[in-house]
Coordinates of C-alpha atoms and ligand atoms in Angstrom, one line a residue:
X1 CA 52.6 82.1 84.8
X2 CA 53.3 80.2 81.6
X3 CA 56.7 81.9 81.3
X4 CA 58.4 80.8 84.5
X5 CA 57.2 77.9 83.7
X6 CA 59.6 77.7 80.6
X7 CA 62.5 78.1 83.2
X8 CA 61.1 76.3 86.3
X9 CA 61.2 72.5 87.4
X10 CA 58.0 70.6 87.4
X11 CA 57.2 68.0 89.6
X12 CA 54.9 64.8 87.8
X13 CA 52.3 63.2 88.9
X14 CA 49.8 60.6 86.9
X15 CA 46.7 60.5 88.7
X16 CA 48.5 61.3 91.8
X17 CA 51.3 59.0 92.7
X18 CA 54.4 60.2 92.2
X19 CA 57.1 60.5 89.2
X20 CA 60.9 59.2 91.2
X21 CA 64.2 58.5 90.3
X22 CA 66.5 57.5 92.2
X23 CA 65.0 56.9 95.6
X24 CA 63.7 60.7 95.4
X25 CA 61.5 63.5 94.4
X26 CA 62.0 63.7 89.7
X27 CA 61.2 66.9 88.5
X28 CA 60.7 67.3 84.5
X29 CA 62.1 70.4 82.4
X30 CA 59.9 72.4 81.1
X31 CA 61.8 70.2 77.6
X32 CA 60.5 67.4 78.8
X33 CA 57.0 68.4 79.1
X34 CA 57.1 69.4 75.9
X35 CA 58.2 66.7 74.5
X36 CA 55.4 65.7 75.8
X37 CA 53.2 67.4 74.5
X38 CA 51.9 68.4 77.5
X39 CA 50.4 72.3 77.3
X40 CA 47.4 74.0 79.3
X41 CA 47.3 71.8 82.3
X42 CA 46.5 73.2 85.5
X43 CA 50.1 73.9 87.3
X44 CA 51.0 74.7 90.5
X45 CA 53.3 77.0 92.0
X46 CA 55.1 75.6 94.4
X47 CA 58.2 78.1 95.2
X48 CA 61.5 79.3 94.7
X49 CA 65.2 78.1 95.6
X50 CA 67.4 80.9 94.5
X51 CA 66.7 82.0 90.9
X52 CA 64.9 77.9 90.1
X53 CA 61.8 77.6 90.5
X54 CA 59.5 74.8 91.1
X55 CA 55.5 73.7 89.9
X56 CA 53.9 70.2 90.2
X57 CA 51.7 69.2 87.5
X58 CA 48.8 66.1 87.0
X59 CA 49.9 65.0 83.8
X60 CA 47.1 64.1 81.7
X61 CA 46.1 60.4 80.9
X62 CA 48.0 60.4 77.2
X63 CA 51.3 61.5 78.6
X64 CA 51.5 59.2 80.8
X65 CA 53.0 56.4 79.6
X66 CA 55.7 58.7 77.8
X67 CA 56.2 59.9 81.0
X68 CA 57.0 57.1 82.4
X69 CA 61.0 56.9 80.6
X70 CA 61.5 59.7 83.6
X71 CA 61.1 57.1 86.5
X72 CA 58.9 55.3 88.0
X73 CA 54.6 56.3 89.3
X74 CA 55.4 55.1 92.6
X75 CA 52.4 54.2 95.1
X76 CA 51.9 57.3 96.5
X77 CA 51.2 56.0 100.6
X78 CA 54.7 54.3 100.4
X79 CA 56.7 57.5 98.7
X80 CA 55.6 59.6 101.6
X81 CA 56.8 57.0 104.4
X82 CA 59.9 56.7 101.7
X83 CA 61.0 60.4 101.5
X84 CA 63.1 62.8 104.1
X85 CA 61.7 65.2 105.5
X86 CA 61.9 68.1 103.4
X87 CA 60.8 65.9 100.3
X88 CA 57.7 64.5 102.4
X89 CA 56.4 68.1 102.8
X90 CA 56.9 69.2 98.8
X91 CA 55.2 66.5 97.8
X92 CA 52.4 66.5 100.3
X93 CA 51.2 70.3 99.7
X94 CA 51.8 69.7 96.3
X95 CA 49.5 66.6 95.8
X96 CA 46.9 68.3 98.6
X97 CA 46.7 71.0 96.3
X98 CA 46.1 69.2 92.9
X99 CA 43.7 66.3 95.1
X100 CA 41.7 69.6 95.7
X101 CA 42.1 71.7 92.3
X102 CA 40.6 67.9 91.0
X103 CA 37.5 68.1 92.6
X104 CA 36.9 71.5 93.3
X105 CA 36.5 72.2 89.1
X106 CA 33.1 74.0 90.1
X107 CA 31.6 76.9 92.1
X108 CA 29.8 75.9 94.9
X109 CA 28.1 78.8 96.1
X110 CA 27.0 79.2 92.2
X111 CA 27.5 75.6 90.0
X112 CA 29.8 77.8 87.0
X113 CA 33.0 76.7 87.1
X114 CA 36.0 78.8 88.2
X115 CA 39.0 79.2 87.0
X116 CA 42.4 78.5 88.4
X117 CA 44.2 82.2 89.4
X118 CA 47.0 82.8 92.2
X119 CA 49.3 79.8 90.7
X120 CA 47.0 77.6 91.5
X121 CA 46.7 78.7 95.3
X122 CA 42.3 80.2 94.6
X123 CA 40.3 79.8 91.7
X124 CA 37.4 82.2 91.8
X125 CA 34.2 82.1 90.2
X126 CA 33.4 84.5 87.3
X127 CA 30.2 83.8 87.3
X128 CA 29.4 85.3 90.8
X129 CA 33.2 86.3 92.0
X130 CA 33.1 84.1 95.0
X131 CA 36.6 83.1 95.3
X132 CA 37.9 79.1 96.5
X133 CA 41.0 78.5 99.0
X134 CA 42.4 74.5 99.2
X135 CA 41.1 73.0 102.2
X136 CA 42.8 70.9 104.6
X137 CA 40.0 68.6 106.5
X138 CA 41.2 68.5 110.7
X139 CA 41.3 64.1 111.6
X140 CA 42.1 63.5 115.1
X141 CA 44.5 60.7 115.8
X142 CA 45.2 59.5 119.4
X143 CA 47.0 56.5 121.5
X144 CA 44.2 56.0 124.8
X145 CA 46.4 55.5 127.8
X146 CA 45.8 53.1 131.2
X147 CA 47.4 53.0 133.2
X148 CA 50.5 50.4 131.3
X149 CA 48.4 49.4 129.2
X150 CA 47.5 51.0 125.3
X151 CA 44.4 51.1 123.5
X152 CA 44.9 50.0 119.4
X153 CA 42.0 48.9 117.1
X154 CA 42.0 47.7 113.7
X155 CA 40.0 47.5 110.6
X156 CA 39.0 44.4 108.1
X157 CA 41.1 46.3 105.4
X158 CA 44.4 46.3 107.8
X159 CA 46.9 43.2 106.8
X160 CA 46.3 40.7 109.4
X161 CA 48.0 41.0 112.8
X162 CA 48.7 45.1 112.4
X163 CA 47.1 46.8 115.1
X164 CA 46.9 51.2 114.9
X165 CA 45.6 54.0 116.4
X166 CA 41.8 54.8 116.3
X167 CA 40.6 58.0 114.0
X168 CA 38.8 60.0 113.2
X169 CA 37.5 63.1 111.5
X170 CA 36.4 66.0 113.7
X171 CA 33.0 68.1 113.5
X172 CA 31.7 71.0 112.9
X173 CA 32.4 72.8 116.5
X174 CA 34.3 70.3 118.3
X175 CA 37.1 70.5 120.5
X176 CA 40.1 68.9 119.4
X177 CA 39.6 67.3 123.0
X178 CA 36.1 66.6 121.9
X179 CA 36.5 65.1 119.2
X180 CA 38.9 62.8 120.7
X181 CA 35.6 62.0 123.4
X182 CA 33.6 61.2 121.4
X183 CA 35.7 59.4 118.7
X184 CA 36.2 57.0 121.2
X185 CA 33.3 56.9 122.8
X186 CA 32.0 55.8 119.3
X187 CA 34.4 54.1 118.5
X188 CA 35.6 51.5 121.3
X189 CA 32.9 52.8 124.1
X190 CA 35.7 54.8 126.0
X191 CA 35.2 57.4 128.0
X192 CA 38.7 59.5 128.3
X193 CA 39.9 61.7 130.8
X194 CA 42.6 64.8 130.3
X195 CA 44.2 64.5 126.4
X196 CA 47.5 65.7 125.3
X197 CA 48.6 66.9 121.4
X198 CA 51.9 65.4 120.4
X199 CA 52.5 65.5 116.9
X200 CA 50.9 66.4 114.0
X201 CA 51.2 65.1 110.4
X202 CA 50.0 66.6 106.7
X203 CA 48.1 63.4 104.9
X204 CA 46.9 64.0 101.9
X205 CA 45.5 61.5 100.9
X206 CA 42.2 63.7 100.0
X207 CA 43.8 66.6 102.2
X208 CA 43.6 65.8 106.0
X209 CA 45.7 66.8 108.8
X210 CA 45.8 64.4 111.1
X211 CA 46.3 65.5 115.7
X212 CA 48.0 63.7 117.5
X213 CA 47.1 62.9 121.2
X214 CA 47.4 60.5 124.0
X215 CA 44.3 60.6 126.3
X216 CA 44.1 59.0 129.7
X217 CA 41.0 56.0 128.9
X218 CA 38.7 56.5 132.4
X219 CA 37.6 52.6 132.6
X220 CA 39.6 49.3 130.2
X221 CA 35.5 47.3 128.7
X222 CA 35.5 48.2 125.1
X223 CA 33.0 47.8 123.0
X224 CA 33.4 48.0 120.0
X225 CA 32.0 49.6 117.5
X226 CA 31.6 46.7 114.1
X227 CA 30.9 48.9 111.6
X228 CA 33.9 51.8 112.3
X229 CA 37.1 48.8 113.6
X230 CA 36.6 45.1 113.7
X231 CA 38.7 44.9 117.1
X232 CA 40.0 46.5 119.1
X233 CA 42.1 45.3 122.3
X234 CA 44.9 46.4 124.9
X235 CA 48.5 46.6 124.7
X236 CA 51.3 45.8 126.9
X237 CA 54.6 48.2 127.0
X238 CA 56.4 45.1 126.2
X239 CA 55.0 44.5 123.3
X240 CA 54.6 47.8 121.7
X241 CA 57.9 47.8 121.9
X242 CA 58.4 44.9 120.3
X243 CA 56.0 45.6 117.7
X244 CA 58.0 48.9 117.1
X245 CA 60.7 47.3 116.6
X246 CA 59.8 45.2 113.8
X247 CA 58.3 45.5 110.3
X248 CA 54.5 44.5 109.3
X249 CA 53.7 40.6 107.7
X250 CA 53.7 37.9 110.6
X251 CA 50.6 37.2 111.0
X252 CA 51.0 36.1 113.8
X253 CA 52.9 38.5 116.1
X254 CA 51.5 42.1 116.6
X255 CA 52.2 44.5 113.7
X256 CA 51.6 48.4 114.0
X257 CA 52.3 51.0 111.0
X258 CA 56.1 52.1 110.4
X259 CA 57.8 54.8 111.7
X260 CA 57.0 57.5 109.4
X261 CA 53.5 57.1 110.2
X262 CA 51.8 58.9 113.2
X263 CA 50.9 56.4 114.5
X264 CA 53.8 54.6 115.4
X265 CA 55.4 58.1 116.9
X266 CA 52.4 57.8 119.0
X267 CA 53.7 54.4 121.0
X268 CA 57.4 55.8 120.8
X269 CA 56.8 58.7 122.5
X270 CA 54.4 56.5 125.7
X271 CA 57.0 54.3 125.4
X272 CA 59.7 57.0 126.1
X273 CA 57.3 58.9 128.6
Ligands
ZN301 ZN1 29.9 81.3 91.5

Protein backbone atom coordinates (compact mmCIF):
# COMPACT_ATOMS: atom_id res chain seq x y z
CA UNK A 1 0.00 0.00 0.00
CA UNK A 2 2.92 2.33 0.70
CA UNK A 3 4.07 2.08 -2.96
CA UNK A 4 0.62 2.83 -4.30
CA UNK A 5 0.27 5.71 -1.89
CA UNK A 6 3.52 7.19 -3.22
CA UNK A 7 1.84 7.71 -6.60
CA UNK A 8 -1.65 8.31 -5.34
CA UNK A 9 -3.77 11.30 -4.64
CA UNK A 10 -5.06 11.62 -1.13
CA UNK A 11 -8.27 13.19 0.10
CA UNK A 12 -7.48 14.59 3.54
CA UNK A 13 -9.70 15.38 6.50
CA UNK A 14 -8.95 17.33 9.67
CA UNK A 15 -11.00 15.79 12.48
CA UNK A 16 -13.72 14.94 9.96
CA UNK A 17 -13.60 18.24 8.04
CA UNK A 18 -12.69 17.76 4.34
CA UNK A 19 -10.04 19.87 2.60
CA UNK A 20 -11.75 22.02 -0.04
CA UNK A 21 -10.16 24.09 -2.80
CA UNK A 22 -12.09 26.13 -5.38
CA UNK A 23 -15.39 24.61 -4.23
CA UNK A 24 -14.28 20.99 -4.81
CA UNK A 25 -12.64 18.24 -2.75
CA UNK A 26 -8.86 18.86 -2.68
CA UNK A 27 -6.48 15.92 -3.10
CA UNK A 28 -2.87 16.10 -1.90
CA UNK A 29 0.05 14.34 -3.57
CA UNK A 30 2.35 12.09 -1.57
CA UNK A 31 5.03 14.79 -1.87
CA UNK A 32 2.71 17.32 -0.25
CA UNK A 33 1.93 14.85 2.53
CA UNK A 34 5.64 14.21 3.10
CA UNK A 35 6.20 17.96 3.38
CA UNK A 36 3.62 17.93 6.19
CA UNK A 37 5.57 15.17 7.94
CA UNK A 38 2.64 12.75 7.65
CA UNK A 39 3.60 9.10 7.89
CA UNK A 40 2.27 6.02 9.62
CA UNK A 41 -1.30 7.31 9.62
CA UNK A 42 -4.06 4.86 8.59
CA UNK A 43 -4.88 5.35 4.92
CA UNK A 44 -8.06 4.25 3.20
CA UNK A 45 -7.93 3.05 -0.41
CA UNK A 46 -10.85 4.68 -2.25
CA UNK A 47 -10.26 3.19 -5.69
CA UNK A 48 -8.70 3.62 -9.12
CA UNK A 49 -9.63 6.05 -11.84
CA UNK A 50 -7.64 4.87 -14.85
CA UNK A 51 -4.06 4.47 -13.55
CA UNK A 52 -4.63 6.96 -10.78
CA UNK A 53 -5.10 5.58 -7.27
CA UNK A 54 -7.15 7.56 -4.75
CA UNK A 55 -6.86 7.40 -0.98
CA UNK A 56 -8.25 9.19 2.06
CA UNK A 57 -6.81 9.90 5.49
CA UNK A 58 -7.61 11.83 8.64
CA UNK A 59 -4.60 14.06 9.35
CA UNK A 60 -2.78 13.87 12.67
CA UNK A 61 -3.54 16.94 14.77
CA UNK A 62 -0.01 18.36 14.46
CA UNK A 63 -0.22 18.44 10.63
CA UNK A 64 -3.54 20.30 10.38
CA UNK A 65 -2.29 23.88 10.63
CA UNK A 66 0.28 23.45 7.83
CA UNK A 67 -2.16 21.52 5.61
CA UNK A 68 -4.43 24.57 5.59
CA UNK A 69 -1.94 26.05 3.09
CA UNK A 70 -3.49 23.67 0.50
CA UNK A 71 -7.11 24.74 0.96
CA UNK A 72 -9.79 25.20 3.59
CA UNK A 73 -11.09 22.62 6.06
CA UNK A 74 -14.82 23.09 5.64
CA UNK A 75 -17.84 22.08 7.72
CA UNK A 76 -18.54 18.50 6.67
CA UNK A 77 -22.35 18.72 6.71
CA UNK A 78 -22.51 21.93 4.69
CA UNK A 79 -19.93 20.54 2.27
CA UNK A 80 -21.97 17.37 1.67
CA UNK A 81 -24.85 19.54 0.54
CA UNK A 82 -22.79 21.88 -1.61
CA UNK A 83 -20.82 19.35 -3.67
CA UNK A 84 -21.90 17.74 -6.96
CA UNK A 85 -23.50 14.30 -6.33
CA UNK A 86 -20.44 12.27 -7.40
CA UNK A 87 -18.10 14.23 -5.09
CA UNK A 88 -20.57 14.08 -2.21
CA UNK A 89 -20.67 10.28 -2.64
CA UNK A 90 -16.85 10.03 -2.48
CA UNK A 91 -16.82 12.22 0.60
CA UNK A 92 -19.56 10.15 2.28
CA UNK A 93 -17.66 6.94 1.55
CA UNK A 94 -14.34 8.26 2.87
CA UNK A 95 -15.80 9.93 5.94
CA UNK A 96 -17.96 6.92 6.81
CA UNK A 97 -15.00 4.53 6.85
CA UNK A 98 -12.60 6.98 8.55
CA UNK A 99 -15.20 7.65 11.26
CA UNK A 100 -15.50 3.90 11.76
CA UNK A 101 -11.72 3.45 12.19
CA UNK A 102 -11.61 6.33 14.67
CA UNK A 103 -14.11 4.61 16.97
CA UNK A 104 -13.31 0.91 16.37
CA UNK A 105 -9.66 0.57 17.32
CA UNK A 106 -10.26 -2.41 19.57
CA UNK A 107 -11.73 -5.86 18.94
CA UNK A 108 -15.38 -5.96 20.01
CA UNK A 109 -15.02 -9.68 20.85
CA UNK A 110 -11.88 -9.79 23.02
CA UNK A 111 -10.83 -6.16 23.54
CA UNK A 112 -7.35 -6.41 21.97
CA UNK A 113 -6.17 -3.57 19.67
CA UNK A 114 -7.17 -4.49 16.10
CA UNK A 115 -5.20 -3.80 12.91
CA UNK A 116 -6.23 -2.20 9.62
CA UNK A 117 -6.38 -4.57 6.63
CA UNK A 118 -7.46 -4.60 2.99
CA UNK A 119 -6.80 -0.95 2.25
CA UNK A 120 -8.81 0.18 5.24
CA UNK A 121 -11.98 -1.77 4.43
CA UNK A 122 -11.53 -4.23 7.28
CA UNK A 123 -9.93 -4.58 10.71
CA UNK A 124 -8.53 -7.86 11.99
CA UNK A 125 -7.91 -8.78 15.61
CA UNK A 126 -4.40 -10.27 15.93
CA UNK A 127 -5.41 -11.95 19.19
CA UNK A 128 -8.65 -13.82 18.35
CA UNK A 129 -8.59 -13.38 14.52
CA UNK A 130 -12.10 -11.90 14.37
CA UNK A 131 -12.65 -9.75 11.29
CA UNK A 132 -14.54 -6.46 11.67
CA UNK A 133 -16.13 -4.51 8.82
CA UNK A 134 -17.29 -0.87 8.53
CA UNK A 135 -20.90 -0.55 9.62
CA UNK A 136 -23.86 1.38 8.27
CA UNK A 137 -26.75 2.31 10.57
CA UNK A 138 -30.14 2.49 8.83
CA UNK A 139 -32.37 5.44 9.73
CA UNK A 140 -35.95 5.83 8.53
CA UNK A 141 -37.05 9.34 7.58
CA UNK A 142 -40.65 9.85 6.56
CA UNK A 143 -43.08 12.37 5.25
CA UNK A 144 -46.48 11.60 6.77
CA UNK A 145 -49.38 12.38 4.45
CA UNK A 146 -53.02 13.01 5.38
CA UNK A 147 -55.01 14.10 2.33
CA UNK A 148 -53.73 17.49 1.25
CA UNK A 149 -51.50 18.01 4.29
CA UNK A 150 -48.21 16.61 5.58
CA UNK A 151 -46.77 16.31 9.08
CA UNK A 152 -43.47 18.01 9.93
CA UNK A 153 -41.74 18.34 13.28
CA UNK A 154 -39.04 20.47 14.80
CA UNK A 155 -36.33 19.77 17.36
CA UNK A 156 -35.18 22.38 19.85
CA UNK A 157 -31.79 22.43 18.08
CA UNK A 158 -33.29 23.58 14.73
CA UNK A 159 -33.00 27.23 13.67
CA UNK A 160 -36.19 29.22 14.45
CA UNK A 161 -38.98 28.50 11.98
CA UNK A 162 -37.45 25.30 10.63
CA UNK A 163 -39.46 22.07 10.42
CA UNK A 164 -38.48 18.76 8.82
CA UNK A 165 -39.58 15.16 8.33
CA UNK A 166 -39.56 12.93 11.40
CA UNK A 167 -36.80 10.32 11.54
CA UNK A 168 -35.32 7.63 13.76
CA UNK A 169 -32.90 4.72 13.89
CA UNK A 170 -34.18 1.30 12.92
CA UNK A 171 -34.10 -1.31 15.68
CA UNK A 172 -32.89 -4.91 15.29
CA UNK A 173 -35.59 -7.18 13.88
CA UNK A 174 -37.66 -4.39 12.31
CA UNK A 175 -38.75 -3.99 8.72
CA UNK A 176 -38.58 -0.49 7.23
CA UNK A 177 -42.39 -0.28 7.46
CA UNK A 178 -42.38 -1.28 11.14
CA UNK A 179 -39.68 1.26 11.98
CA UNK A 180 -41.66 4.04 10.26
CA UNK A 181 -44.82 3.07 12.15
CA UNK A 182 -43.09 2.82 15.53
CA UNK A 183 -41.22 6.13 15.21
CA UNK A 184 -44.38 8.03 14.22
CA UNK A 185 -46.39 6.53 17.06
CA UNK A 186 -43.60 7.31 19.57
CA UNK A 187 -42.78 10.84 18.42
CA UNK A 188 -46.14 12.20 17.26
CA UNK A 189 -48.81 9.71 18.39
CA UNK A 190 -49.79 9.16 14.75
CA UNK A 191 -50.89 5.72 13.52
CA UNK A 192 -50.15 5.00 9.88
CA UNK A 193 -51.29 2.67 7.11
CA UNK A 194 -49.34 2.23 3.88
CA UNK A 195 -45.61 3.05 3.69
CA UNK A 196 -43.94 3.73 0.33
CA UNK A 197 -40.16 3.81 -0.20
CA UNK A 198 -39.11 6.95 -2.10
CA UNK A 199 -35.30 7.37 -1.99
CA UNK A 200 -32.22 6.94 0.21
CA UNK A 201 -29.16 9.02 1.13
CA UNK A 202 -25.89 8.09 2.85
CA UNK A 203 -25.32 10.39 5.82
CA UNK A 204 -21.88 9.70 7.33
CA UNK A 205 -22.38 11.58 10.63
CA UNK A 206 -21.16 9.17 11.76
CA UNK A 207 -22.44 6.23 9.66
CA UNK A 208 -26.12 6.45 8.72
CA UNK A 209 -28.10 5.50 5.66
CA UNK A 210 -31.27 7.60 5.48
CA UNK A 211 -34.19 5.56 4.07
CA UNK A 212 -36.80 8.03 2.83
CA UNK A 213 -40.49 7.03 2.78
CA UNK A 214 -43.96 8.42 2.40
CA UNK A 215 -46.48 7.17 4.98
CA UNK A 216 -50.29 7.55 5.02
CA UNK A 217 -51.64 8.75 8.38
CA UNK A 218 -54.83 7.10 9.71
CA UNK A 219 -55.77 10.14 11.82
CA UNK A 220 -54.68 13.73 12.37
CA UNK A 221 -54.53 14.16 16.13
CA UNK A 222 -50.92 14.83 17.17
CA UNK A 223 -49.47 13.83 20.55
CA UNK A 224 -45.85 15.02 20.64
CA UNK A 225 -43.18 13.21 22.65
CA UNK A 226 -41.47 16.35 23.96
CA UNK A 227 -38.24 14.53 24.74
CA UNK A 228 -37.77 13.74 21.03
CA UNK A 229 -39.26 16.80 19.35
CA UNK A 230 -40.40 20.28 20.37
CA UNK A 231 -43.40 20.61 18.07
CA UNK A 232 -45.16 18.80 15.21
CA UNK A 233 -47.75 20.33 12.87
CA UNK A 234 -49.69 19.71 9.68
CA UNK A 235 -48.78 21.87 6.66
CA UNK A 236 -50.71 22.33 3.41
CA UNK A 237 -49.42 22.12 -0.16
CA UNK A 238 -49.05 25.90 -0.60
CA UNK A 239 -47.02 26.26 2.60
CA UNK A 240 -44.69 23.42 1.58
CA UNK A 241 -44.34 24.70 -2.00
CA UNK A 242 -43.28 28.18 -0.84
CA UNK A 243 -40.95 26.82 1.86
CA UNK A 244 -39.14 24.61 -0.69
CA UNK A 245 -38.54 27.66 -2.86
CA UNK A 246 -36.89 29.94 -0.32
CA UNK A 247 -33.74 29.68 1.82
CA UNK A 248 -33.90 29.09 5.57
CA UNK A 249 -33.49 32.11 7.75
CA UNK A 250 -36.78 33.92 8.28
CA UNK A 251 -38.01 32.77 11.70
CA UNK A 252 -41.50 34.12 10.98
CA UNK A 253 -41.98 31.72 8.04
CA UNK A 254 -41.84 27.96 7.65
CA UNK A 255 -38.30 26.86 6.73
CA UNK A 256 -37.38 23.37 5.47
CA UNK A 257 -33.98 21.67 4.86
CA UNK A 258 -32.13 22.55 1.62
CA UNK A 259 -32.37 20.70 -1.70
CA UNK A 260 -29.40 18.46 -0.83
CA UNK A 261 -31.34 16.93 2.11
CA UNK A 262 -33.54 13.89 1.61
CA UNK A 263 -36.31 15.55 3.69
CA UNK A 264 -36.53 18.25 1.01
CA UNK A 265 -36.73 15.60 -1.72
CA UNK A 266 -39.51 13.74 0.12
CA UNK A 267 -41.58 16.95 0.22
CA UNK A 268 -40.88 17.73 -3.43
CA UNK A 269 -41.85 14.19 -4.48
CA UNK A 270 -45.19 14.59 -2.66
CA UNK A 271 -45.92 17.92 -4.37
CA UNK A 272 -45.15 16.39 -7.75
CA UNK A 273 -47.32 13.29 -7.24
ZN1 LIG B 1 -10.21 -10.15 19.29
